[in-house]
């Protein structure tokens, strides 16, 4: 499960446009999740990494909340609640009960059906902190290991598709 080891990274990136391979090969990853989120190429690579671990719901939640923040569309707010927050949500994110209760009171079956424009801010911050400390930290560790093996002193700069490049057993 996940992109663990060189072979898994190569296989995962082989399914993407060649540009992403070049990004991984030629650039250091952003050192923070916030910087990664602002860089479309790196965010896509990170999303694919999380997808390989069946862990994209937090990233999708953050993007959906940002979409709501930019539009204020209450239909979008309800979709976010239904998809990520309510008890039987198909891709429920792991929120503290205080954040979940607040959103239940606003958008749940007995809720008001609306709320302030910042109604998701606390939940977004909570999920973003989780992504920073868990998913993104793991992504960086895996990425650094793969980049070092493939393009470090031993492997050389042209090792990405070199059959003789050192391999890490998955």
PDB file of N, CA and C in Angstrom, residues 53-147:
ATOM      1  N   UNK A  53      -2.297   5.635  -0.732  1.00  0.00           N
ATOM      2  CA  UNK A  53      -2.505   5.198   0.652  1.00  0.00           C
ATOM      3  C   UNK A  53      -3.983   5.267   1.056  1.00  0.00           C
ATOM      4  N   UNK A  54      -4.852   5.519   0.079  1.00  0.00           N
ATOM      5  CA  UNK A  54      -6.290   5.660   0.339  1.00  0.00           C
ATOM      6  C   UNK A  54      -6.536   6.742   1.385  1.00  0.00           C
ATOM      7  N   UNK A  55      -5.882   7.886   1.192  1.00  0.00           N
ATOM      8  CA  UNK A  55      -5.947   8.952   2.202  1.00  0.00           C
ATOM      9  C   UNK A  55      -6.089  10.332   1.564  1.00  0.00           C
ATOM     10  N   UNK A  56      -6.997  10.479   0.613  1.00  0.00           N
ATOM     11  CA  UNK A  56      -7.167  11.782  -0.039  1.00  0.00           C
ATOM     12  C   UNK A  56      -8.288  12.619   0.564  1.00  0.00           C
ATOM     13  N   UNK A  57      -9.089  12.037   1.456  1.00  0.00           N
ATOM     14  CA  UNK A  57     -10.264  12.768   1.943  1.00  0.00           C
ATOM     15  C   UNK A  57      -9.893  14.084   2.615  1.00  0.00           C
ATOM     16  N   UNK A  58      -8.787  14.129   3.327  1.00  0.00           N
ATOM     17  CA  UNK A  58      -8.397  15.375   3.991  1.00  0.00           C
ATOM     18  C   UNK A  58      -8.019  16.446   2.972  1.00  0.00           C
ATOM     19  N   UNK A  59      -7.286  16.051   1.932  1.00  0.00           N
ATOM     20  CA  UNK A  59      -6.911  17.017   0.893  1.00  0.00           C
ATOM     21  C   UNK A  59      -8.146  17.498   0.143  1.00  0.00           C
ATOM     22  N   UNK A  60      -9.041  16.587  -0.171  1.00  0.00           N
ATOM     23  CA  UNK A  60     -10.270  16.963  -0.872  1.00  0.00           C
ATOM     24  C   UNK A  60     -11.139  17.873  -0.005  1.00  0.00           C
ATOM     25  N   UNK A  61     -11.175  17.610   1.291  1.00  0.00           N
ATOM     26  CA  UNK A  61     -11.918  18.462   2.223  1.00  0.00           C
ATOM     27  C   UNK A  61     -11.343  19.880   2.215  1.00  0.00           C
ATOM     28  N   UNK A  62     -10.032  20.006   2.305  1.00  0.00           N
ATOM     29  CA  UNK A  62      -9.392  21.327   2.308  1.00  0.00           C
ATOM     30  C   UNK A  62      -9.724  22.077   1.026  1.00  0.00           C
ATOM     31  N   UNK A  63      -9.616  21.404  -0.113  1.00  0.00           N
ATOM     32  CA  UNK A  63      -9.931  22.066  -1.388  1.00  0.00           C
ATOM     33  C   UNK A  63     -11.396  22.476  -1.444  1.00  0.00           C
ATOM     34  N   UNK A  64     -12.293  21.618  -0.977  1.00  0.00           N
ATOM     35  CA  UNK A  64     -13.719  21.943  -1.001  1.00  0.00           C
ATOM     36  C   UNK A  64     -14.026  23.138  -0.104  1.00  0.00           C
ATOM     37  N   UNK A  65     -13.411  23.175   1.070  1.00  0.00           N
ATOM     38  CA  UNK A  65     -13.618  24.311   1.982  1.00  0.00           C
ATOM     39  C   UNK A  65     -13.095  25.592   1.342  1.00  0.00           C
ATOM     40  N   UNK A  66     -11.977  25.521   0.663  1.00  0.00           N
ATOM     41  CA  UNK A  66     -11.453  26.708  -0.016  1.00  0.00           C
ATOM     42  C   UNK A  66     -12.386  27.162  -1.137  1.00  0.00           C
ATOM     43  N   UNK A  67     -12.992  26.206  -1.828  1.00  0.00           N
ATOM     44  CA  UNK A  67     -13.964  26.563  -2.861  1.00  0.00           C
ATOM     45  C   UNK A  67     -15.155  27.276  -2.222  1.00  0.00           C
ATOM     46  N   UNK A  68     -15.640  26.741  -1.112  1.00  0.00           N
ATOM     47  CA  UNK A  68     -16.740  27.392  -0.405  1.00  0.00           C
ATOM     48  C   UNK A  68     -16.344  28.800   0.023  1.00  0.00           C
ATOM     49  N   UNK A  69     -15.141  28.949   0.565  1.00  0.00           N
ATOM     50  CA  UNK A  69     -14.684  30.258   1.038  1.00  0.00           C
ATOM     51  C   UNK A  69     -14.638  31.273  -0.099  1.00  0.00           C
ATOM     52  N   UNK A  70     -14.320  30.811  -1.302  1.00  0.00           N
ATOM     53  CA  UNK A  70     -14.222  31.751  -2.423  1.00  0.00           C
ATOM     54  C   UNK A  70     -15.584  32.095  -3.015  1.00  0.00           C
ATOM     55  N   UNK A  71     -16.591  31.249  -2.790  1.00  0.00           N
ATOM     56  CA  UNK A  71     -17.904  31.508  -3.384  1.00  0.00           C
ATOM     57  C   UNK A  71     -18.976  31.864  -2.360  1.00  0.00           C
ATOM     58  N   UNK A  72     -18.873  31.298  -1.147  1.00  0.00           N
ATOM     59  CA  UNK A  72     -19.918  31.493  -0.145  1.00  0.00           C
ATOM     60  C   UNK A  72     -21.199  30.753  -0.484  1.00  0.00           C
ATOM     61  N   UNK A  73     -21.139  29.868  -1.464  1.00  0.00           N
ATOM     62  CA  UNK A  73     -22.302  29.125  -1.936  1.00  0.00           C
ATOM     63  C   UNK A  73     -22.748  28.113  -0.876  1.00  0.00           C
ATOM     64  N   UNK A  74     -23.958  28.300  -0.348  1.00  0.00           N
ATOM     65  CA  UNK A  74     -24.460  27.416   0.705  1.00  0.00           C
ATOM     66  C   UNK A  74     -24.710  25.995   0.210  1.00  0.00           C
ATOM     67  N   UNK A  75     -24.947  25.832  -1.086  1.00  0.00           N
ATOM     68  CA  UNK A  75     -25.070  24.476  -1.627  1.00  0.00           C
ATOM     69  C   UNK A  75     -23.737  23.739  -1.508  1.00  0.00           C
ATOM     70  N   UNK A  76     -22.634  24.459  -1.736  1.00  0.00           N
ATOM     71  CA  UNK A  76     -21.298  23.875  -1.580  1.00  0.00           C
ATOM     72  C   UNK A  76     -21.064  23.524  -0.113  1.00  0.00           C
ATOM     73  N   UNK A  77     -21.484  24.404   0.789  1.00  0.00           N
ATOM     74  CA  UNK A  77     -21.334  24.131   2.226  1.00  0.00           C
ATOM     75  C   UNK A  77     -22.078  22.857   2.605  1.00  0.00           C
ATOM     76  N   UNK A  78     -23.283  22.700   2.098  1.00  0.00           N
ATOM     77  CA  UNK A  78     -24.064  21.496   2.406  1.00  0.00           C
ATOM     78  C   UNK A  78     -23.394  20.251   1.826  1.00  0.00           C
ATOM     79  N   UNK A  79     -22.851  20.366   0.607  1.00  0.00           N
ATOM     80  CA  UNK A  79     -22.138  19.234  -0.005  1.00  0.00           C
ATOM     81  C   UNK A  79     -20.925  18.835   0.837  1.00  0.00           C
ATOM     82  N   UNK A  80     -20.198  19.828   1.342  1.00  0.00           N
ATOM     83  CA  UNK A  80     -19.037  19.548   2.201  1.00  0.00           C
ATOM     84  C   UNK A  80     -19.491  18.806   3.448  1.00  0.00           C
ATOM     85  N   UNK A  81     -20.527  19.303   4.065  1.00  0.00           N
ATOM     86  CA  UNK A  81     -21.058  18.666   5.275  1.00  0.00           C
ATOM     87  C   UNK A  81     -21.478  17.223   4.976  1.00  0.00           C
ATOM     88  N   UNK A  82     -22.233  17.042   3.903  1.00  0.00           N
ATOM     89  CA  UNK A  82     -22.745  15.710   3.571  1.00  0.00           C
ATOM     90  C   UNK A  82     -21.632  14.728   3.209  1.00  0.00           C
ATOM     91  N   UNK A  83     -20.623  15.194   2.539  1.00  0.00           N
ATOM     92  CA  UNK A  83     -19.555  14.305   2.067  1.00  0.00           C
ATOM     93  C   UNK A  83     -18.488  14.026   3.124  1.00  0.00           C
ATOM     94  N   UNK A  84     -18.172  15.043   3.976  1.00  0.00           N
ATOM     95  CA  UNK A  84     -16.997  14.926   4.846  1.00  0.00           C
ATOM     96  C   UNK A  84     -17.274  14.992   6.348  1.00  0.00           C
ATOM     97  N   UNK A  85     -18.444  15.478   6.757  1.00  0.00           N
ATOM     98  CA  UNK A  85     -18.647  15.784   8.175  1.00  0.00           C
ATOM     99  C   UNK A  85     -19.703  14.918   8.850  1.00  0.00           C
ATOM    100  N   UNK A  86     -20.869  14.791   8.271  1.00  0.00           N
ATOM    101  CA  UNK A  86     -21.964  14.108   8.980  1.00  0.00           C
ATOM    102  C   UNK A  86     -21.578  12.675   9.327  1.00  0.00           C
ATOM    103  N   UNK A  87     -22.318  12.111  10.271  1.00  0.00           N
ATOM    104  CA  UNK A  87     -21.987  10.793  10.828  1.00  0.00           C
ATOM    105  C   UNK A  87     -21.796   9.702   9.780  1.00  0.00           C
ATOM    106  N   UNK A  88     -22.631   9.662   8.776  1.00  0.00           N
ATOM    107  CA  UNK A  88     -22.522   8.597   7.774  1.00  0.00           C
ATOM    108  C   UNK A  88     -21.934   9.113   6.458  1.00  0.00           C
ATOM    109  N   UNK A  89     -21.108  10.144   6.546  1.00  0.00           N
ATOM    110  CA  UNK A  89     -20.487  10.728   5.350  1.00  0.00           C
ATOM    111  C   UNK A  89     -19.631   9.685   4.635  1.00  0.00           C
ATOM    112  N   UNK A  90     -19.689   9.643   3.295  1.00  0.00           N
ATOM    113  CA  UNK A  90     -18.936   8.621   2.559  1.00  0.00           C
ATOM    114  C   UNK A  90     -17.415   8.758   2.678  1.00  0.00           C
ATOM    115  N   UNK A  91     -16.934   9.974   2.839  1.00  0.00           N
ATOM    116  CA  UNK A  91     -15.484  10.194   2.993  1.00  0.00           C
ATOM    117  C   UNK A  91     -15.249  11.096   4.200  1.00  0.00           C
ATOM    118  N   UNK A  92     -15.733  10.647   5.319  1.00  0.00           N
ATOM    119  CA  UNK A  92     -15.688  11.437   6.552  1.00  0.00           C
ATOM    120  C   UNK A  92     -14.249  11.741   6.973  1.00  0.00           C
ATOM    121  N   UNK A  93     -14.010  12.999   7.348  1.00  0.00           N
ATOM    122  CA  UNK A  93     -12.714  13.397   7.893  1.00  0.00           C
ATOM    123  C   UNK A  93     -12.771  13.297   9.413  1.00  0.00           C
ATOM    124  N   UNK A  94     -11.618  13.200  10.018  1.00  0.00           N
ATOM    125  CA  UNK A  94     -11.516  12.971  11.457  1.00  0.00           C
ATOM    126  C   UNK A  94     -11.456  14.306  12.205  1.00  0.00           C
ATOM    127  N   UNK A  95     -12.628  14.833  12.538  1.00  0.00           N
ATOM    128  CA  UNK A  95     -12.725  16.113  13.248  1.00  0.00           C
ATOM    129  C   UNK A  95     -12.959  15.891  14.737  1.00  0.00           C
ATOM    130  N   UNK A  96     -12.469  16.843  15.539  1.00  0.00           N
ATOM    131  CA  UNK A  96     -12.807  16.846  16.969  1.00  0.00           C
ATOM    132  C   UNK A  96     -14.323  16.985  17.098  1.00  0.00           C
ATOM    133  N   UNK A  97     -14.845  16.454  18.165  1.00  0.00           N
ATOM    134  CA  UNK A  97     -16.297  16.509  18.354  1.00  0.00           C
ATOM    135  C   UNK A  97     -16.809  17.945  18.420  1.00  0.00           C
ATOM    136  N   UNK A  98     -16.013  18.864  18.955  1.00  0.00           N
ATOM    137  CA  UNK A  98     -16.472  20.260  19.039  1.00  0.00           C
ATOM    138  C   UNK A  98     -16.672  20.858  17.645  1.00  0.00           C
ATOM    139  N   UNK A  99     -15.768  20.580  16.723  1.00  0.00           N
ATOM    140  CA  UNK A  99     -15.937  21.082  15.354  1.00  0.00           C
ATOM    141  C   UNK A  99     -17.115  20.399  14.668  1.00  0.00           C
ATOM    142  N   UNK A 100     -17.231  19.094  14.852  1.00  0.00           N
ATOM    143  CA  UNK A 100     -18.327  18.357  14.224  1.00  0.00           C
ATOM    144  C   UNK A 100     -19.678  18.842  14.770  1.00  0.00           C
ATOM    145  N   UNK A 101     -19.773  19.055  16.078  1.00  0.00           N
ATOM    146  CA  UNK A 101     -21.020  19.512  16.689  1.00  0.00           C
ATOM    147  C   UNK A 101     -21.422  20.879  16.156  1.00  0.00           C
ATOM    148  N   UNK A 102     -20.456  21.776  16.042  1.00  0.00           N
ATOM    149  CA  UNK A 102     -20.745  23.113  15.499  1.00  0.00           C
ATOM    150  C   UNK A 102     -21.328  23.007  14.097  1.00  0.00           C
ATOM    151  N   UNK A 103     -20.721  22.181  13.258  1.00  0.00           N
ATOM    152  CA  UNK A 103     -21.212  22.033  11.886  1.00  0.00           C
ATOM    153  C   UNK A 103     -22.548  21.293  11.848  1.00  0.00           C
ATOM    154  N   UNK A 104     -22.752  20.333  12.744  1.00  0.00           N
ATOM    155  CA  UNK A 104     -24.054  19.655  12.843  1.00  0.00           C
ATOM    156  C   UNK A 104     -25.156  20.667  13.153  1.00  0.00           C
ATOM    157  N   UNK A 105     -24.873  21.582  14.068  1.00  0.00           N
ATOM    158  CA  UNK A 105     -25.867  22.587  14.461  1.00  0.00           C
ATOM    159  C   UNK A 105     -26.202  23.531  13.316  1.00  0.00           C
ATOM    160  N   UNK A 106     -25.251  23.747  12.426  1.00  0.00           N
ATOM    161  CA  UNK A 106     -25.487  24.646  11.297  1.00  0.00           C
ATOM    162  C   UNK A 106     -26.094  23.929  10.094  1.00  0.00           C
ATOM    163  N   UNK A 107     -25.567  22.761   9.763  1.00  0.00           N
ATOM    164  CA  UNK A 107     -25.921  22.125   8.496  1.00  0.00           C
ATOM    165  C   UNK A 107     -26.567  20.750   8.634  1.00  0.00           C
ATOM    166  N   UNK A 108     -26.657  20.233   9.841  1.00  0.00           N
ATOM    167  CA  UNK A 108     -27.254  18.914  10.068  1.00  0.00           C
ATOM    168  C   UNK A 108     -28.753  18.931   9.860  1.00  0.00           C
ATOM    169  N   UNK A 109     -29.406  17.781  10.022  1.00  0.00           N
ATOM    170  CA  UNK A 109     -30.845  17.675   9.777  1.00  0.00           C
ATOM    171  C   UNK A 109     -31.680  18.641  10.616  1.00  0.00           C
ATOM    172  N   UNK A 110     -31.231  18.927  11.825  1.00  0.00           N
ATOM    173  CA  UNK A 110     -31.959  19.863  12.685  1.00  0.00           C
ATOM    174  C   UNK A 110     -31.300  21.235  12.700  1.00  0.00           C
ATOM    175  N   UNK A 111     -30.364  21.435  11.792  1.00  0.00           N
ATOM    176  CA  UNK A 111     -29.592  22.674  11.771  1.00  0.00           C
ATOM    177  C   UNK A 111     -30.320  23.821  11.107  1.00  0.00           C
ATOM    178  N   UNK A 112     -29.636  24.939  11.098  1.00  0.00           N
ATOM    179  CA  UNK A 112     -30.197  26.169  10.556  1.00  0.00           C
ATOM    180  C   UNK A 112     -30.188  26.196   9.031  1.00  0.00           C
ATOM    181  N   UNK A 113     -29.341  25.373   8.399  1.00  0.00           N
ATOM    182  CA  UNK A 113     -29.271  25.363   6.942  1.00  0.00           C
ATOM    183  C   UNK A 113     -28.365  26.428   6.370  1.00  0.00           C
ATOM    184  N   UNK A 114     -27.733  27.156   7.252  1.00  0.00           N
ATOM    185  CA  UNK A 114     -26.787  28.183   6.806  1.00  0.00           C
ATOM    186  C   UNK A 114     -25.845  28.495   7.962  1.00  0.00           C
ATOM    187  N   UNK A 115     -24.845  29.288   7.663  1.00  0.00           N
ATOM    188  CA  UNK A 115     -23.898  29.662   8.704  1.00  0.00           C
ATOM    189  C   UNK A 115     -23.010  30.787   8.225  1.00  0.00           C
ATOM    190  N   UNK A 116     -22.120  31.243   9.068  1.00  0.00           N
ATOM    191  CA  UNK A 116     -21.232  32.337   8.688  1.00  0.00           C
ATOM    192  C   UNK A 116     -20.218  31.868   7.639  1.00  0.00           C
ATOM    193  N   UNK A 117     -19.670  32.794   6.882  1.00  0.00           N
ATOM    194  CA  UNK A 117     -18.699  32.433   5.847  1.00  0.00           C
ATOM    195  C   UNK A 117     -17.488  31.667   6.384  1.00  0.00           C
ATOM    196  N   UNK A 118     -17.179  31.854   7.661  1.00  0.00           N
ATOM    197  CA  UNK A 118     -16.006  31.178   8.238  1.00  0.00           C
ATOM    198  C   UNK A 118     -16.377  29.898   8.995  1.00  0.00           C
ATOM    199  N   UNK A 119     -17.542  29.341   8.719  1.00  0.00           N
ATOM    200  CA  UNK A 119     -18.016  28.186   9.497  1.00  0.00           C
ATOM    201  C   UNK A 119     -17.098  26.975   9.420  1.00  0.00           C
ATOM    202  N   UNK A 120     -16.306  26.841   8.366  1.00  0.00           N
ATOM    203  CA  UNK A 120     -15.415  25.690   8.233  1.00  0.00           C
ATOM    204  C   UNK A 120     -13.975  25.996   8.642  1.00  0.00           C
ATOM    205  N   UNK A 121     -13.680  27.231   9.011  1.00  0.00           N
ATOM    206  CA  UNK A 121     -12.286  27.618   9.260  1.00  0.00           C
ATOM    207  C   UNK A 121     -11.603  26.766  10.321  1.00  0.00           C
ATOM    208  N   UNK A 122     -12.247  26.560  11.437  1.00  0.00           N
ATOM    209  CA  UNK A 122     -11.645  25.777  12.512  1.00  0.00           C
ATOM    210  C   UNK A 122     -11.427  24.324  12.080  1.00  0.00           C
ATOM    211  N   UNK A 123     -12.386  23.774  11.371  1.00  0.00           N
ATOM    212  CA  UNK A 123     -12.258  22.396  10.880  1.00  0.00           C
ATOM    213  C   UNK A 123     -11.146  22.295   9.842  1.00  0.00           C
ATOM    214  N   UNK A 124     -11.058  23.287   8.972  1.00  0.00           N
ATOM    215  CA  UNK A 124      -9.998  23.288   7.963  1.00  0.00           C
ATOM    216  C   UNK A 124      -8.634  23.334   8.640  1.00  0.00           C
ATOM    217  N   UNK A 125      -8.487  24.203   9.625  1.00  0.00           N
ATOM    218  CA  UNK A 125      -7.211  24.312  10.350  1.00  0.00           C
ATOM    219  C   UNK A 125      -6.857  22.993  11.025  1.00  0.00           C
ATOM    220  N   UNK A 126      -7.848  22.347  11.610  1.00  0.00           N
ATOM    221  CA  UNK A 126      -7.611  21.060  12.272  1.00  0.00           C
ATOM    222  C   UNK A 126      -7.131  20.005  11.274  1.00  0.00           C
ATOM    223  N   UNK A 127      -7.810  19.902  10.142  1.00  0.00           N
ATOM    224  CA  UNK A 127      -7.439  18.899   9.139  1.00  0.00           C
ATOM    225  C   UNK A 127      -6.097  19.248   8.506  1.00  0.00           C
ATOM    226  N   UNK A 128      -5.863  20.520   8.263  1.00  0.00           N
ATOM    227  CA  UNK A 128      -4.580  20.926   7.683  1.00  0.00           C
ATOM    228  C   UNK A 128      -3.427  20.582   8.630  1.00  0.00           C
ATOM    229  N   UNK A 129      -3.612  20.770   9.918  1.00  0.00           N
ATOM    230  CA  UNK A 129      -2.571  20.410  10.893  1.00  0.00           C
ATOM    231  C   UNK A 129      -2.309  18.907  10.865  1.00  0.00           C
ATOM    232  N   UNK A 130      -3.356  18.128  10.730  1.00  0.00           N
ATOM    233  CA  UNK A 130      -3.209  16.676  10.631  1.00  0.00           C
ATOM    234  C   UNK A 130      -2.425  16.293   9.375  1.00  0.00           C
ATOM    235  N   UNK A 131      -2.762  16.900   8.254  1.00  0.00           N
ATOM    236  CA  UNK A 131      -2.050  16.620   6.997  1.00  0.00           C
ATOM    237  C   UNK A 131      -0.577  16.985   7.128  1.00  0.00           C
ATOM    238  N   UNK A 132      -0.307  18.157   7.704  1.00  0.00           N
ATOM    239  CA  UNK A 132       1.092  18.592   7.876  1.00  0.00           C
ATOM    240  C   UNK A 132       1.896  17.574   8.680  1.00  0.00           C
ATOM    241  N   UNK A 133       1.338  17.148   9.800  1.00  0.00           N
ATOM    242  CA  UNK A 133       2.104  16.307  10.722  1.00  0.00           C
ATOM    243  C   UNK A 133       2.122  14.835  10.321  1.00  0.00           C
ATOM    244  N   UNK A 134       1.168  14.394   9.545  1.00  0.00           N
ATOM    245  CA  UNK A 134       1.096  12.975   9.201  1.00  0.00           C
ATOM    246  C   UNK A 134       1.412  12.744   7.726  1.00  0.00           C
ATOM    247  N   UNK A 135       0.467  13.009   6.845  1.00  0.00           N
ATOM    248  CA  UNK A 135       0.627  12.685   5.431  1.00  0.00           C
ATOM    249  C   UNK A 135       1.817  13.387   4.787  1.00  0.00           C
ATOM    250  N   UNK A 136       1.936  14.698   5.015  1.00  0.00           N
ATOM    251  CA  UNK A 136       3.005  15.429   4.331  1.00  0.00           C
ATOM    252  C   UNK A 136       4.376  15.059   4.891  1.00  0.00           C
ATOM    253  N   UNK A 137       4.462  14.853   6.177  1.00  0.00           N
ATOM    254  CA  UNK A 137       5.743  14.439   6.765  1.00  0.00           C
ATOM    255  C   UNK A 137       6.177  13.090   6.193  1.00  0.00           C
ATOM    256  N   UNK A 138       5.247  12.154   6.053  1.00  0.00           N
ATOM    257  CA  UNK A 138       5.558  10.839   5.487  1.00  0.00           C
ATOM    258  C   UNK A 138       5.944  10.973   4.012  1.00  0.00           C
ATOM    259  N   UNK A 139       5.223  11.807   3.274  1.00  0.00           N
ATOM    260  CA  UNK A 139       5.531  12.060   1.865  1.00  0.00           C
ATOM    261  C   UNK A 139       6.960  12.569   1.713  1.00  0.00           C
ATOM    262  N   UNK A 140       7.340  13.544   2.536  1.00  0.00           N
ATOM    263  CA  UNK A 140       8.696  14.095   2.439  1.00  0.00           C
ATOM    264  C   UNK A 140       9.750  13.044   2.765  1.00  0.00           C
ATOM    265  N   UNK A 141       9.521  12.253   3.793  1.00  0.00           N
ATOM    266  CA  UNK A 141      10.493  11.191   4.138  1.00  0.00           C
ATOM    267  C   UNK A 141      10.669  10.215   2.982  1.00  0.00           C
ATOM    268  N   UNK A 142       9.568   9.763   2.420  1.00  0.00           N
ATOM    269  CA  UNK A 142       9.631   8.819   1.299  1.00  0.00           C
ATOM    270  C   UNK A 142      10.310   9.459   0.091  1.00  0.00           C
ATOM    271  N   UNK A 143       9.930  10.698  -0.202  1.00  0.00           N
ATOM    272  CA  UNK A 143      10.477  11.389  -1.367  1.00  0.00           C
ATOM    273  C   UNK A 143      11.981  11.586  -1.244  1.00  0.00           C
ATOM    274  N   UNK A 144      12.437  12.037  -0.099  1.00  0.00           N
ATOM    275  CA  UNK A 144      13.871  12.265   0.103  1.00  0.00           C
ATOM    276  C   UNK A 144      14.638  10.961  -0.066  1.00  0.00           C
ATOM    277  N   UNK A 145      14.109   9.885   0.468  1.00  0.00           N
ATOM    278  CA  UNK A 145      14.777   8.585   0.325  1.00  0.00           C
ATOM    279  C   UNK A 145      14.881   8.191  -1.148  1.00  0.00           C
ATOM    280  N   UNK A 146      13.781   8.328  -1.876  1.00  0.00           N
ATOM    281  CA  UNK A 146      13.768   7.953  -3.288  1.00  0.00           C
ATOM    282  C   UNK A 146      14.699   8.853  -4.096  1.00  0.00           C
ATOM    283  N   UNK A 147      14.633  10.163  -3.870  1.00  0.00           N
ATOM    284  CA  UNK A 147      15.508  11.074  -4.610  1.00  0.00           C
ATOM    285  C   UNK A 147      16.975  10.790  -4.314  1.00  0.00           C
TER     286      UNK A 147
END
